[in-house]
PDB file of C-alpha atoms and ligand atoms in Angstrom:
ATOM      1  CA  UNK A 137      -7.448   1.951  44.718  1.00 70.00           C
ATOM      2  CA  UNK A 138      -9.159  -1.413  45.208  1.00 80.00           C
ATOM      3  CA  UNK A 139      -7.782  -4.375  47.122  1.00 80.00           C
ATOM      4  CA  UNK A 140      -8.431  -8.040  46.464  1.00 90.00           C
ATOM      5  CA  UNK A 141      -7.106 -11.223  47.986  1.00 93.00           C
ATOM      6  CA  UNK A 142      -5.615 -13.948  45.863  1.00 96.00           C
ATOM      7  CA  UNK A 143      -5.320 -17.402  47.415  1.00 97.00           C
ATOM      8  CA  UNK A 144      -1.771 -18.726  47.670  1.00 98.00           C
ATOM      9  CA  UNK A 145      -2.446 -21.753  49.929  1.00 98.00           C
ATOM     10  CA  UNK A 146      -5.984 -23.036  50.300  1.00 98.00           C
ATOM     11  CA  UNK A 147      -7.562 -24.188  53.558  1.00 98.00           C
ATOM     12  CA  UNK A 148      -7.395 -27.808  52.340  1.00 98.00           C
ATOM     13  CA  UNK A 149      -3.742 -27.565  51.270  1.00 98.00           C
ATOM     14  CA  UNK A 150      -2.763 -26.126  54.645  1.00 98.00           C
ATOM     15  CA  UNK A 151      -4.782 -28.715  56.595  1.00 98.00           C
ATOM     16  CA  UNK A 152      -3.160 -31.608  54.716  1.00 98.00           C
ATOM     17  CA  UNK A 153       0.358 -30.276  55.359  1.00 98.00           C
ATOM     18  CA  UNK A 154      -0.343 -29.531  59.046  1.00 98.00           C
ATOM     19  CA  UNK A 155      -1.549 -33.111  59.422  1.00 98.00           C
ATOM     20  CA  UNK A 156       1.719 -34.402  57.915  1.00 98.00           C
ATOM     21  CA  UNK A 157       3.816 -32.173  60.174  1.00 98.00           C
ATOM     22  CA  UNK A 158       1.887 -33.388  63.228  1.00 98.00           C
ATOM     23  CA  UNK A 159       2.428 -37.011  62.241  1.00 98.00           C
ATOM     24  CA  UNK A 160       6.151 -36.406  61.702  1.00 98.00           C
ATOM     25  CA  UNK A 161       6.522 -34.706  65.104  1.00 98.00           C
ATOM     26  CA  UNK A 162       4.538 -37.523  66.738  1.00 98.00           C
ATOM     27  CA  UNK A 163       6.977 -40.075  65.260  1.00 98.00           C
ATOM     28  CA  UNK A 164      10.111 -38.067  66.077  1.00 98.00           C
ATOM     29  CA  UNK A 165       9.175 -37.491  69.720  1.00 98.00           C
ATOM     30  CA  UNK A 166       7.547 -40.879  70.391  1.00 97.00           C
ATOM     31  CA  UNK A 167       7.657 -41.770  74.086  1.00 96.00           C
ATOM     32  CA  UNK A 168       8.463 -38.186  75.121  1.00 96.00           C
ATOM     33  CA  UNK A 169       6.418 -35.169  76.070  1.00 95.00           C
ATOM     34  CA  UNK A 170       6.679 -31.779  74.452  1.00 97.00           C
ATOM     35  CA  UNK A 171       6.284 -28.071  74.972  1.00 98.00           C
ATOM     36  CA  UNK A 172       4.955 -26.237  71.925  1.00 98.00           C
ATOM     37  CA  UNK A 173       5.765 -22.538  72.071  1.00 98.00           C
ATOM     38  CA  UNK A 174       3.680 -20.457  69.693  1.00 98.00           C
ATOM     39  CA  UNK A 175       5.083 -17.081  68.701  1.00 96.00           C
ATOM     40  CA  UNK A 176       2.264 -14.533  68.922  1.00 95.00           C
ATOM     41  CA  UNK A 177       0.360 -13.235  67.341  1.00 93.00           C
ATOM     42  CA  UNK A 178       0.955 -14.741  63.902  1.00 95.00           C
ATOM     43  CA  UNK A 179       1.229 -18.403  64.897  1.00 97.00           C
ATOM     44  CA  UNK A 180      -1.909 -18.702  67.019  1.00 97.00           C
ATOM     45  CA  UNK A 181      -3.980 -20.513  64.395  1.00 98.00           C
ATOM     46  CA  UNK A 182      -1.127 -22.714  63.145  1.00 98.00           C
ATOM     47  CA  UNK A 183      -0.175 -23.665  66.729  1.00 98.00           C
ATOM     48  CA  UNK A 184      -3.788 -24.566  67.556  1.00 98.00           C
ATOM     49  CA  UNK A 185      -4.165 -26.728  64.441  1.00 98.00           C
ATOM     50  CA  UNK A 186      -0.727 -28.332  64.793  1.00 98.00           C
ATOM     51  CA  UNK A 187      -1.302 -29.196  68.470  1.00 98.00           C
ATOM     52  CA  UNK A 188      -4.410 -31.151  67.472  1.00 98.00           C
ATOM     53  CA  UNK A 189      -2.399 -33.207  64.976  1.00 98.00           C
ATOM     54  CA  UNK A 190       0.245 -34.283  67.512  1.00 98.00           C
ATOM     55  CA  UNK A 191      -0.605 -37.459  69.359  1.00 98.00           C
ATOM     56  CA  UNK A 192       1.682 -36.994  72.377  1.00 98.00           C
ATOM     57  CA  UNK A 193       1.343 -35.494  75.837  1.00 97.00           C
ATOM     58  CA  UNK A 194       2.142 -31.819  75.394  1.00 97.00           C
ATOM     59  CA  UNK A 195       1.966 -28.451  77.017  1.00 97.00           C
ATOM     60  CA  UNK A 196       1.342 -25.319  75.029  1.00 98.00           C
ATOM     61  CA  UNK A 197       2.721 -21.910  75.816  1.00 98.00           C
ATOM     62  CA  UNK A 198       2.987 -18.630  73.947  1.00 97.00           C
ATOM     63  CA  UNK A 199       5.578 -15.954  73.564  1.00 95.00           C
ATOM     64  CA  UNK A 200       4.547 -12.493  72.427  1.00 94.00           C
ATOM     65  CA  UNK A 201       7.068 -10.748  70.194  1.00 90.00           C
ATOM     66  CA  UNK A 202       7.014  -7.627  68.159  1.00 82.00           C
ATOM     67  CA  UNK A 203       9.406  -7.468  65.243  1.00 67.00           C
ATOM     68  CA  UNK A 204       7.514  -5.206  62.867  1.00 56.00           C
ATOM     69  CA  UNK A 205       5.786  -1.879  63.285  1.00 54.00           C
ATOM     70  CA  UNK A 206       2.654  -1.312  61.264  1.00 50.00           C
ATOM     71  CA  UNK A 207       4.647  -1.698  58.046  1.00 54.00           C
ATOM     72  CA  UNK A 208       5.944  -4.761  56.253  1.00 54.00           C
ATOM     73  CA  UNK A 209       9.722  -4.463  56.690  1.00 58.00           C
ATOM     74  CA  UNK A 210      11.652  -6.168  59.462  1.00 61.00           C
ATOM     75  CA  UNK A 211      13.318  -3.721  61.805  1.00 60.00           C
ATOM     76  CA  UNK A 212      15.738  -6.383  62.997  1.00 61.00           C
ATOM     77  CA  UNK A 213      14.728  -5.601  66.548  1.00 67.00           C
ATOM     78  CA  UNK A 214      12.778  -8.284  68.368  1.00 80.00           C
ATOM     79  CA  UNK A 215      10.980  -7.165  71.469  1.00 85.00           C
ATOM     80  CA  UNK A 216       9.435  -9.664  73.905  1.00 90.00           C
ATOM     81  CA  UNK A 217       6.049  -8.266  74.836  1.00 92.00           C
ATOM     82  CA  UNK A 218       4.759 -11.368  76.647  1.00 94.00           C
ATOM     83  CA  UNK A 219       7.036 -14.013  78.140  1.00 95.00           C
ATOM     84  CA  UNK A 220       6.408 -17.751  78.649  1.00 96.00           C
ATOM     85  CA  UNK A 221       4.145 -18.672  81.547  1.00 96.00           C
ATOM     86  CA  UNK A 222       6.498 -21.417  82.871  1.00 97.00           C
ATOM     87  CA  UNK A 223      10.219 -22.299  82.713  1.00 96.00           C
ATOM     88  CA  UNK A 224      11.345 -24.631  79.902  1.00 97.00           C
ATOM     89  CA  UNK A 225      14.422 -26.006  81.673  1.00 97.00           C
ATOM     90  CA  UNK A 226      14.883 -29.709  80.879  1.00 97.00           C
ATOM     91  CA  UNK A 227      11.974 -29.741  78.396  1.00 98.00           C
ATOM     92  CA  UNK A 228      11.827 -30.730  74.732  1.00 98.00           C
ATOM     93  CA  UNK A 229      10.620 -27.537  73.071  1.00 98.00           C
ATOM     94  CA  UNK A 230       9.311 -26.827  69.589  1.00 98.00           C
ATOM     95  CA  UNK A 231       9.140 -23.173  68.635  1.00 98.00           C
ATOM     96  CA  UNK A 232       6.106 -22.677  66.390  1.00 98.00           C
ATOM     97  CA  UNK A 233       6.363 -19.771  63.943  1.00 97.00           C
ATOM     98  CA  UNK A 234       4.014 -18.509  61.263  1.00 97.00           C
ATOM     99  CA  UNK A 235       6.761 -17.476  58.825  1.00 97.00           C
ATOM    100  CA  UNK A 236      10.528 -17.217  58.669  1.00 95.00           C
ATOM    101  CA  UNK A 237      11.344 -14.216  56.517  1.00 92.00           C
ATOM    102  CA  UNK A 238      14.671 -12.511  57.309  1.00 90.00           C
ATOM    103  CA  UNK A 239      15.240 -15.158  60.014  1.00 92.00           C
ATOM    104  CA  UNK A 240      16.022 -12.497  62.619  1.00 90.00           C
ATOM    105  CA  UNK A 241      13.110 -13.369  64.910  1.00 91.00           C
ATOM    106  CA  UNK A 242      13.846 -17.096  65.043  1.00 93.00           C
ATOM    107  CA  UNK A 243      17.590 -16.552  65.439  1.00 92.00           C
ATOM    108  CA  UNK A 244      16.973 -14.196  68.345  1.00 90.00           C
ATOM    109  CA  UNK A 245      14.454 -16.530  70.009  1.00 93.00           C
ATOM    110  CA  UNK A 246      16.740 -19.561  69.656  1.00 93.00           C
ATOM    111  CA  UNK A 247      19.518 -17.613  71.420  1.00 91.00           C
ATOM    112  CA  UNK A 248      17.118 -16.581  74.156  1.00 91.00           C
ATOM    113  CA  UNK A 249      15.751 -20.096  74.614  1.00 92.00           C
ATOM    114  CA  UNK A 250      19.196 -21.685  74.875  1.00 91.00           C
ATOM    115  CA  UNK A 251      19.935 -19.517  77.912  1.00 94.00           C
ATOM    116  CA  UNK A 252      16.967 -21.188  79.631  1.00 96.00           C
ATOM    117  CA  UNK A 253      18.496 -24.677  79.363  1.00 97.00           C
ATOM    118  CA  UNK A 254      15.793 -26.763  77.675  1.00 98.00           C
ATOM    119  CA  UNK A 255      16.670 -30.418  76.859  1.00 98.00           C
ATOM    120  CA  UNK A 256      16.227 -29.529  73.165  1.00 97.00           C
ATOM    121  CA  UNK A 257      14.762 -26.807  70.936  1.00 97.00           C
ATOM    122  CA  UNK A 258      13.533 -27.272  67.377  1.00 97.00           C
ATOM    123  CA  UNK A 259      11.797 -24.912  65.004  1.00 98.00           C
ATOM    124  CA  UNK A 260       8.527 -25.544  63.197  1.00 98.00           C
ATOM    125  CA  UNK A 261       7.398 -22.873  60.752  1.00 98.00           C
ATOM    126  CA  UNK A 262       4.360 -22.885  58.498  1.00 98.00           C
ATOM    127  CA  UNK A 263       6.061 -20.730  55.866  1.00 98.00           C
ATOM    128  CA  UNK A 264       9.570 -19.822  54.712  1.00 97.00           C
ATOM    129  CA  UNK A 265      10.595 -17.034  52.356  1.00 95.00           C
ATOM    130  CA  UNK A 266      14.232 -17.937  51.561  1.00 92.00           C
ATOM    131  CA  UNK A 267      14.621 -14.973  49.187  1.00 89.00           C
ATOM    132  CA  UNK A 268      14.735 -12.557  52.113  1.00 83.00           C
ATOM    133  CA  UNK A 269      17.016 -14.431  54.520  1.00 85.00           C
ATOM    134  CA  UNK A 270      19.472 -12.200  56.405  1.00 87.00           C
ATOM    135  CA  UNK A 271      20.667 -14.828  58.837  1.00 89.00           C
ATOM    136  CA  UNK A 272      20.629 -18.549  58.262  1.00 89.00           C
ATOM    137  CA  UNK A 273      18.272 -20.473  60.515  1.00 91.00           C
ATOM    138  CA  UNK A 274      17.580 -24.165  60.574  1.00 95.00           C
ATOM    139  CA  UNK A 275      13.880 -24.975  60.216  1.00 97.00           C
ATOM    140  CA  UNK A 276      13.373 -28.538  61.457  1.00 98.00           C
ATOM    141  CA  UNK A 277       9.725 -28.778  60.411  1.00 98.00           C
ATOM    142  CA  UNK A 278       8.565 -26.650  57.484  1.00 98.00           C
ATOM    143  CA  UNK A 279       5.096 -26.356  55.974  1.00 98.00           C
ATOM    144  CA  UNK A 280       5.752 -24.503  52.703  1.00 98.00           C
ATOM    145  CA  UNK A 281       8.496 -22.562  50.981  1.00 97.00           C
ATOM    146  CA  UNK A 282       6.934 -19.510  49.315  1.00 97.00           C
ATOM    147  CA  UNK A 283       8.057 -16.802  46.934  1.00 95.00           C
ATOM    148  CA  UNK A 284       8.861 -13.304  48.096  1.00 94.00           C
ATOM    149  CA  UNK A 285       5.353 -11.901  48.503  1.00 94.00           C
ATOM    150  CA  UNK A 286       3.708 -10.376  51.547  1.00 94.00           C
ATOM    151  CA  UNK A 287       1.111 -12.894  52.685  1.00 97.00           C
ATOM    152  CA  UNK A 288      -1.853 -12.629  55.028  1.00 97.00           C
ATOM    153  CA  UNK A 289      -4.382 -14.978  56.596  1.00 98.00           C
ATOM    154  CA  UNK A 290      -4.269 -18.112  58.767  1.00 98.00           C
ATOM    155  CA  UNK A 291      -2.945 -15.955  61.607  1.00 98.00           C
ATOM    156  CA  UNK A 292      -0.839 -13.546  59.539  1.00 97.00           C
ATOM    157  CA  UNK A 293      -1.868  -9.903  59.422  1.00 95.00           C
ATOM    158  CA  UNK A 294      -1.441  -6.678  57.568  1.00 94.00           C
ATOM    159  CA  UNK A 295      -1.775  -3.886  60.169  1.00 92.00           C
ATOM    160  CA  UNK A 296      -3.744  -6.357  62.370  1.00 94.00           C
ATOM    161  CA  UNK A 297      -6.245  -7.188  59.617  1.00 95.00           C
ATOM    162  CA  UNK A 298      -6.824 -10.529  57.845  1.00 96.00           C
ATOM    163  CA  UNK A 299      -5.623 -12.863  60.649  1.00 97.00           C
ATOM    164  CA  UNK A 300      -8.986 -14.645  60.554  1.00 98.00           C
ATOM    165  CA  UNK A 301      -8.848 -15.646  56.880  1.00 97.00           C
ATOM    166  CA  UNK A 302      -8.960 -19.464  56.746  1.00 98.00           C
ATOM    167  CA  UNK A 303      -6.334 -19.554  53.954  1.00 98.00           C
ATOM    168  CA  UNK A 304      -3.042 -17.826  53.070  1.00 98.00           C
ATOM    169  CA  UNK A 305      -3.421 -15.114  50.482  1.00 98.00           C
ATOM    170  CA  UNK A 306      -1.696 -12.190  48.822  1.00 97.00           C
ATOM    171  CA  UNK A 307      -3.180  -8.701  48.730  1.00 91.00           C
ATOM    172  CA  UNK A 308      -3.352  -7.333  45.212  1.00 86.00           C
ATOM    173  CA  UNK A 309      -4.006  -3.675  44.625  1.00 82.00           C
ATOM    174  CA  UNK A 310      -5.289  -2.214  41.371  1.00 76.00           C
TER     175      UNK A 310
HETATM  176  P1  5GP B 479      11.655 -12.295  60.343  1.00 50.01           P
HETATM  177  O1  5GP B 479      12.229 -11.899  61.677  1.00 50.01           O
HETATM  178  O2  5GP B 479      11.980 -13.719  59.942  1.00 50.01           O
HETATM  179  O3  5GP B 479      11.998 -11.301  59.275  1.00 50.01           O
HETATM  180  O4  5GP B 479      10.099 -12.136  60.419  1.00 50.01           O
HETATM  181  C1  5GP B 479       9.319 -12.873  61.193  1.00 50.01           C
HETATM  182  C2  5GP B 479       7.984 -12.202  61.414  1.00 50.01           C
HETATM  183  O5  5GP B 479       7.697 -11.170  60.455  1.00 50.01           O
HETATM  184  C3  5GP B 479       6.893 -13.215  61.228  1.00 50.01           C
HETATM  185  O6  5GP B 479       6.662 -13.943  62.420  1.00 50.01           O
HETATM  186  C4  5GP B 479       5.728 -12.361  60.803  1.00 50.01           C
HETATM  187  O7  5GP B 479       5.059 -11.871  61.932  1.00 50.01           O
HETATM  188  C5  5GP B 479       6.360 -11.214  60.046  1.00 50.01           C
HETATM  189  N1  5GP B 479       6.307 -11.451  58.590  1.00 50.01           N
HETATM  190  C6  5GP B 479       7.312 -11.787  57.774  1.00 50.01           C
HETATM  191  N2  5GP B 479       6.896 -11.958  56.498  1.00 50.01           N
HETATM  192  C7  5GP B 479       5.568 -11.738  56.527  1.00 50.01           C
HETATM  193  C8  5GP B 479       4.545 -11.783  55.520  1.00 50.01           C
HETATM  194  O8  5GP B 479       4.727 -12.073  54.331  1.00 50.01           O
HETATM  195  N3  5GP B 479       3.288 -11.497  55.949  1.00 50.01           N
HETATM  196  C9  5GP B 479       3.000 -11.178  57.252  1.00 50.01           C
HETATM  197  N4  5GP B 479       1.722 -10.914  57.525  1.00 50.01           N
HETATM  198  N5  5GP B 479       3.928 -11.122  58.217  1.00 50.01           N
HETATM  199  C10 5GP B 479       5.199 -11.405  57.859  1.00 50.01           C
END
């Protein structure tokens, strides 16, 4: 069986949208400072690119979660494998996700974050697959709505492979 990658979102398309999201966040938080929290591992590239498009004083932190095994189906269980390096109490926080699929991860993280008393928490996700939603989550800043396909690249993996692809693609097997 052979595997090939088909581009869904090109490097240029992603870069243009990330620039727009950064500009929008810069406007919305003008005069304030921010904490961007990237959800590892999938959001590491998006968070790095987004941070460089936000013209505000900000701090960046990461949260390591595991919601999938080696497969492609959500287990509904979100395990924190690496917590934030500093408290977020009183801070304006943006949670940076690679993709909202069933919504379980973001819903769980929003609940967790609220217990830590930040001044505000918003969600920024590069991708959204509404077809698979199991809980409704509000995405304040969204890159792209995509169809129900398993995507890789730009930080997203399949069994830890493909995170380094500079675009978002779909694996096709024939
Ligand atoms: P949710 O909890 O919303 O179902 O899933 C969130 C996590 O599942 C994402 O952060 C991502 O790690 C993983 N995920 C969901 N859909 C995809 C996909 O199409 N491709 C990849 N590589 N990971 C996905």
